[in-house]
Amino acid sequence: MTLLGSARASGDPGPPAQQLRARNAIFAIDTDTRAHYDVLRAELIRHLTPVIVVQNDYRGGRYTLVHNVEHESVHPVSDVFELAKSIAHAPLGIHSIIAPYLNPRIPDRPGSARLDPHDLAMVAFKGPGTTGWQAPLQSFAGTLATARRQLGDAHLAPELAAASTRILDRSLEFVDACLRRRSVDTTSFESYTSRLTDDIGTNIQHAAQAQIEGVEALLTRWRERVGPADWPGLYVVVLSIWTTSALNQNSIIIRRFMDPATADSHLIDLPTAQPPADPVFVALDNLARIVQDNVAAEAVFPADHTLANALKGPEDLMAQAILSRLACPHRGNTTTCTPR
């Protein structure tokens, strides 16, 4: 039997164990590669310069300049930015309180098709049968009333002060009406907010102007500090949550100060799940990956620009291969084939 190959010597592990050893030996290549990649990234972080890191926040953004071994961090935007936005947020604050208690059915009104019924049902998870909204809404009304009483002492520009007055007055009127009738509904809320569209727009305009002025003054100073020799190589990493990552307000302003030849590749909008505890490290860590991949891509794929661009950009290196394999053979494209 042994001679014919139907039995093996005692202790022989057989093909499965050999296969496991072989696969582990192959896996070790990637394990070692990642370890060496991480070492390079950690060392490269110390050599990244010049870099501006922007952490979007309620004050218009915390800016940090990394130039050689020096770091400088500053909030360049004046208080007008936060003051104007704070008042404009009053309707959103009210909605955040009452939303779970609204009717989960889409109201019969023009434009209702824009509202996703599943989204509404998930947000209005308590429905109109309870009154748990009353206490927090009453408390928020106290916050609004205090701001309204002291609004004149804030010394806002006349146009901004007038718009802010109307936002606060109408917000307090809406809250008072809800508390008196002991109910909230989408129709009355939208009637209240639709009257504030122009005033909220005014506040947004004043906030935008404050941000532009603050950021432009800072970037003008930093450009002089970095100097004309280093400034064209500037990288900017703007960290924000997903809801502000496209056409981010800071990115729009910054782009005008960057070298047009490199702005597309050197201005990086980096969405984060939550504002990081150490935004500068997160930005530099991600930037180190980008910079070392830029160099590696051209060295690893010198003859294939498509693969090189995939390795150095946000596109996954396997994306085109997957799209190609998923392409519908009858239509010849990658977007219409239905999975089976």
PDB file of N, CA, C and O in Angstrom, residues 94 98 133-134 137-138 141 169-185 188-189 191-192 195:
ATOM      1  N   ILE A  94     -33.863  74.333  17.265  1.00  0.00           N
ATOM      2  CA  ILE A  94     -35.257  73.981  17.554  1.00  0.00           C
ATOM      3  C   ILE A  94     -35.633  72.663  16.892  1.00  0.00           C
ATOM      4  O   ILE A  94     -36.253  71.784  17.499  1.00  0.00           O
ATOM      5  N   ILE A  98     -37.334  69.037  18.378  1.00  0.00           N
ATOM      6  CA  ILE A  98     -38.692  68.563  18.081  1.00  0.00           C
ATOM      7  C   ILE A  98     -38.730  67.449  17.042  1.00  0.00           C
ATOM      8  O   ILE A  98     -39.751  66.751  16.921  1.00  0.00           O
ATOM      9  N   TRP A 133     -40.532  66.785  24.317  1.00  0.00           N
ATOM     10  CA  TRP A 133     -39.844  67.928  23.708  1.00  0.00           C
ATOM     11  C   TRP A 133     -40.028  69.214  24.503  1.00  0.00           C
ATOM     12  O   TRP A 133     -39.263  70.169  24.325  1.00  0.00           O
ATOM     13  N   GLN A 134     -41.043  69.259  25.365  1.00  0.00           N
ATOM     14  CA  GLN A 134     -41.420  70.526  25.982  1.00  0.00           C
ATOM     15  C   GLN A 134     -40.322  71.105  26.882  1.00  0.00           C
ATOM     16  O   GLN A 134     -39.983  72.293  26.790  1.00  0.00           O
ATOM     17  N   LEU A 137     -37.230  72.286  24.909  1.00  0.00           N
ATOM     18  CA  LEU A 137     -37.567  73.444  24.085  1.00  0.00           C
ATOM     19  C   LEU A 137     -37.729  74.686  24.953  1.00  0.00           C
ATOM     20  O   LEU A 137     -37.309  75.785  24.557  1.00  0.00           O
ATOM     21  N   GLN A 138     -38.317  74.517  26.135  1.00  0.00           N
ATOM     22  CA  GLN A 138     -38.437  75.638  27.060  1.00  0.00           C
ATOM     23  C   GLN A 138     -37.064  76.135  27.487  1.00  0.00           C
ATOM     24  O   GLN A 138     -36.818  77.346  27.574  1.00  0.00           O
ATOM     25  N   ALA A 141     -35.482  78.013  24.688  1.00  0.00           N
ATOM     26  CA  ALA A 141     -36.106  79.330  24.584  1.00  0.00           C
ATOM     27  C   ALA A 141     -35.452  80.310  25.553  1.00  0.00           C
ATOM     28  O   ALA A 141     -35.279  81.493  25.231  1.00  0.00           O
ATOM     29  N   ASP A 169     -36.454  86.843  17.319  1.00  0.00           N
ATOM     30  CA  ASP A 169     -37.847  87.161  17.653  1.00  0.00           C
ATOM     31  C   ASP A 169     -38.803  86.110  17.102  1.00  0.00           C
ATOM     32  O   ASP A 169     -39.709  85.640  17.813  1.00  0.00           O
ATOM     33  N   ARG A 170     -38.636  85.749  15.862  1.00  0.00           N
ATOM     34  CA  ARG A 170     -39.542  84.765  15.256  1.00  0.00           C
ATOM     35  C   ARG A 170     -39.326  83.368  15.821  1.00  0.00           C
ATOM     36  O   ARG A 170     -40.262  82.578  15.908  1.00  0.00           O
ATOM     37  N   SER A 171     -38.111  83.062  16.222  1.00  0.00           N
ATOM     38  CA  SER A 171     -37.849  81.778  16.865  1.00  0.00           C
ATOM     39  C   SER A 171     -38.551  81.701  18.211  1.00  0.00           C
ATOM     40  O   SER A 171     -39.165  80.678  18.563  1.00  0.00           O
ATOM     41  N   LEU A 172     -38.481  82.771  18.973  1.00  0.00           N
ATOM     42  CA  LEU A 172     -39.165  82.800  20.271  1.00  0.00           C
ATOM     43  C   LEU A 172     -40.679  82.750  20.105  1.00  0.00           C
ATOM     44  O   LEU A 172     -41.382  82.096  20.892  1.00  0.00           O
ATOM     45  N   GLU A 173     -41.195  83.407  19.081  1.00  0.00           N
ATOM     46  CA  GLU A 173     -42.631  83.344  18.814  1.00  0.00           C
ATOM     47  C   GLU A 173     -43.064  81.923  18.480  1.00  0.00           C
ATOM     48  O   GLU A 173     -44.114  81.453  18.950  1.00  0.00           O
ATOM     49  N   PHE A 174     -42.273  81.242  17.675  1.00  0.00           N
ATOM     50  CA  PHE A 174     -42.613  79.863  17.309  1.00  0.00           C
ATOM     51  C   PHE A 174     -42.591  78.952  18.537  1.00  0.00           C
ATOM     52  O   PHE A 174     -43.512  78.150  18.739  1.00  0.00           O
ATOM     53  N   VAL A 175     -41.561  79.070  19.344  1.00  0.00           N
ATOM     54  CA  VAL A 175     -41.467  78.239  20.541  1.00  0.00           C
ATOM     55  C   VAL A 175     -42.645  78.505  21.473  1.00  0.00           C
ATOM     56  O   VAL A 175     -43.271  77.578  22.012  1.00  0.00           O
ATOM     57  N   ASP A 176     -42.975  79.762  21.665  1.00  0.00           N
ATOM     58  CA  ASP A 176     -44.094  80.115  22.544  1.00  0.00           C
ATOM     59  C   ASP A 176     -45.397  79.511  22.034  1.00  0.00           C
ATOM     60  O   ASP A 176     -46.206  78.980  22.827  1.00  0.00           O
ATOM     61  N   ALA A 177     -45.611  79.562  20.715  1.00  0.00           N
ATOM     62  CA  ALA A 177     -46.834  78.999  20.142  1.00  0.00           C
ATOM     63  C   ALA A 177     -46.888  77.487  20.349  1.00  0.00           C
ATOM     64  O   ALA A 177     -47.944  76.931  20.678  1.00  0.00           O
ATOM     65  N   CYS A 178     -45.776  76.809  20.173  1.00  0.00           N
ATOM     66  CA  CYS A 178     -45.733  75.355  20.371  1.00  0.00           C
ATOM     67  C   CYS A 178     -46.042  74.990  21.820  1.00  0.00           C
ATOM     68  O   CYS A 178     -46.795  74.040  22.090  1.00  0.00           O
ATOM     69  N   LEU A 179     -45.453  75.719  22.747  1.00  0.00           N
ATOM     70  CA  LEU A 179     -45.656  75.418  24.158  1.00  0.00           C
ATOM     71  C   LEU A 179     -47.098  75.717  24.578  1.00  0.00           C
ATOM     72  O   LEU A 179     -47.671  74.992  25.413  1.00  0.00           O
ATOM     73  N   ARG A 180     -47.701  76.753  24.016  1.00  0.00           N
ATOM     74  CA  ARG A 180     -49.075  77.087  24.377  1.00  0.00           C
ATOM     75  C   ARG A 180     -50.054  76.039  23.868  1.00  0.00           C
ATOM     76  O   ARG A 180     -50.987  75.664  24.591  1.00  0.00           O
ATOM     77  N   ARG A 181     -49.861  75.533  22.647  1.00  0.00           N
ATOM     78  CA  ARG A 181     -50.792  74.539  22.121  1.00  0.00           C
ATOM     79  C   ARG A 181     -50.361  73.102  22.441  1.00  0.00           C
ATOM     80  O   ARG A 181     -51.052  72.158  22.104  1.00  0.00           O
ATOM     81  N   ARG A 182     -49.162  72.972  23.040  1.00  0.00           N
ATOM     82  CA  ARG A 182     -48.650  71.671  23.492  1.00  0.00           C
ATOM     83  C   ARG A 182     -48.515  70.666  22.337  1.00  0.00           C
ATOM     84  O   ARG A 182     -48.800  69.480  22.482  1.00  0.00           O
ATOM     85  N   SER A 183     -48.084  71.165  21.197  1.00  0.00           N
ATOM     86  CA  SER A 183     -47.893  70.270  20.057  1.00  0.00           C
ATOM     87  C   SER A 183     -46.892  70.887  19.095  1.00  0.00           C
ATOM     88  O   SER A 183     -46.707  72.112  19.057  1.00  0.00           O
ATOM     89  N   VAL A 184     -46.254  70.034  18.313  1.00  0.00           N
ATOM     90  CA  VAL A 184     -45.332  70.466  17.264  1.00  0.00           C
ATOM     91  C   VAL A 184     -45.691  69.722  15.982  1.00  0.00           C
ATOM     92  O   VAL A 184     -46.158  68.584  16.021  1.00  0.00           O
ATOM     93  N   ASP A 185     -45.481  70.368  14.855  1.00  0.00           N
ATOM     94  CA  ASP A 185     -45.777  69.730  13.573  1.00  0.00           C
ATOM     95  C   ASP A 185     -44.904  70.347  12.489  1.00  0.00           C
ATOM     96  O   ASP A 185     -44.413  71.477  12.621  1.00  0.00           O
ATOM     97  N   SER A 188     -46.222  73.890  10.693  1.00  0.00           N
ATOM     98  CA  SER A 188     -45.992  75.148  11.412  1.00  0.00           C
ATOM     99  C   SER A 188     -44.503  75.465  11.488  1.00  0.00           C
ATOM    100  O   SER A 188     -44.104  76.634  11.421  1.00  0.00           O
ATOM    101  N   PHE A 189     -43.657  74.441  11.605  1.00  0.00           N
ATOM    102  CA  PHE A 189     -42.216  74.681  11.654  1.00  0.00           C
ATOM    103  C   PHE A 189     -41.732  75.269  10.335  1.00  0.00           C
ATOM    104  O   PHE A 189     -40.958  76.231  10.314  1.00  0.00           O
ATOM    105  N   SER A 191     -43.499  76.888   8.166  1.00  0.00           N
ATOM    106  CA  SER A 191     -44.043  78.240   8.026  1.00  0.00           C
ATOM    107  C   SER A 191     -43.153  79.249   8.751  1.00  0.00           C
ATOM    108  O   SER A 191     -42.899  80.354   8.249  1.00  0.00           O
ATOM    109  N   TYR A 192     -42.663  78.856   9.921  1.00  0.00           N
ATOM    110  CA  TYR A 192     -41.748  79.715  10.700  1.00  0.00           C
ATOM    111  C   TYR A 192     -40.407  79.888   9.993  1.00  0.00           C
ATOM    112  O   TYR A 192     -39.905  81.011   9.822  1.00  0.00           O
ATOM    113  N   ARG A 195     -39.946  82.099   6.602  1.00  0.00           N
ATOM    114  CA  ARG A 195     -39.898  83.558   6.745  1.00  0.00           C
ATOM    115  C   ARG A 195     -38.492  84.040   7.102  1.00  0.00           C
ATOM    116  O   ARG A 195     -38.234  85.258   7.099  1.00  0.00           O
TER     117      ARG A 195
END
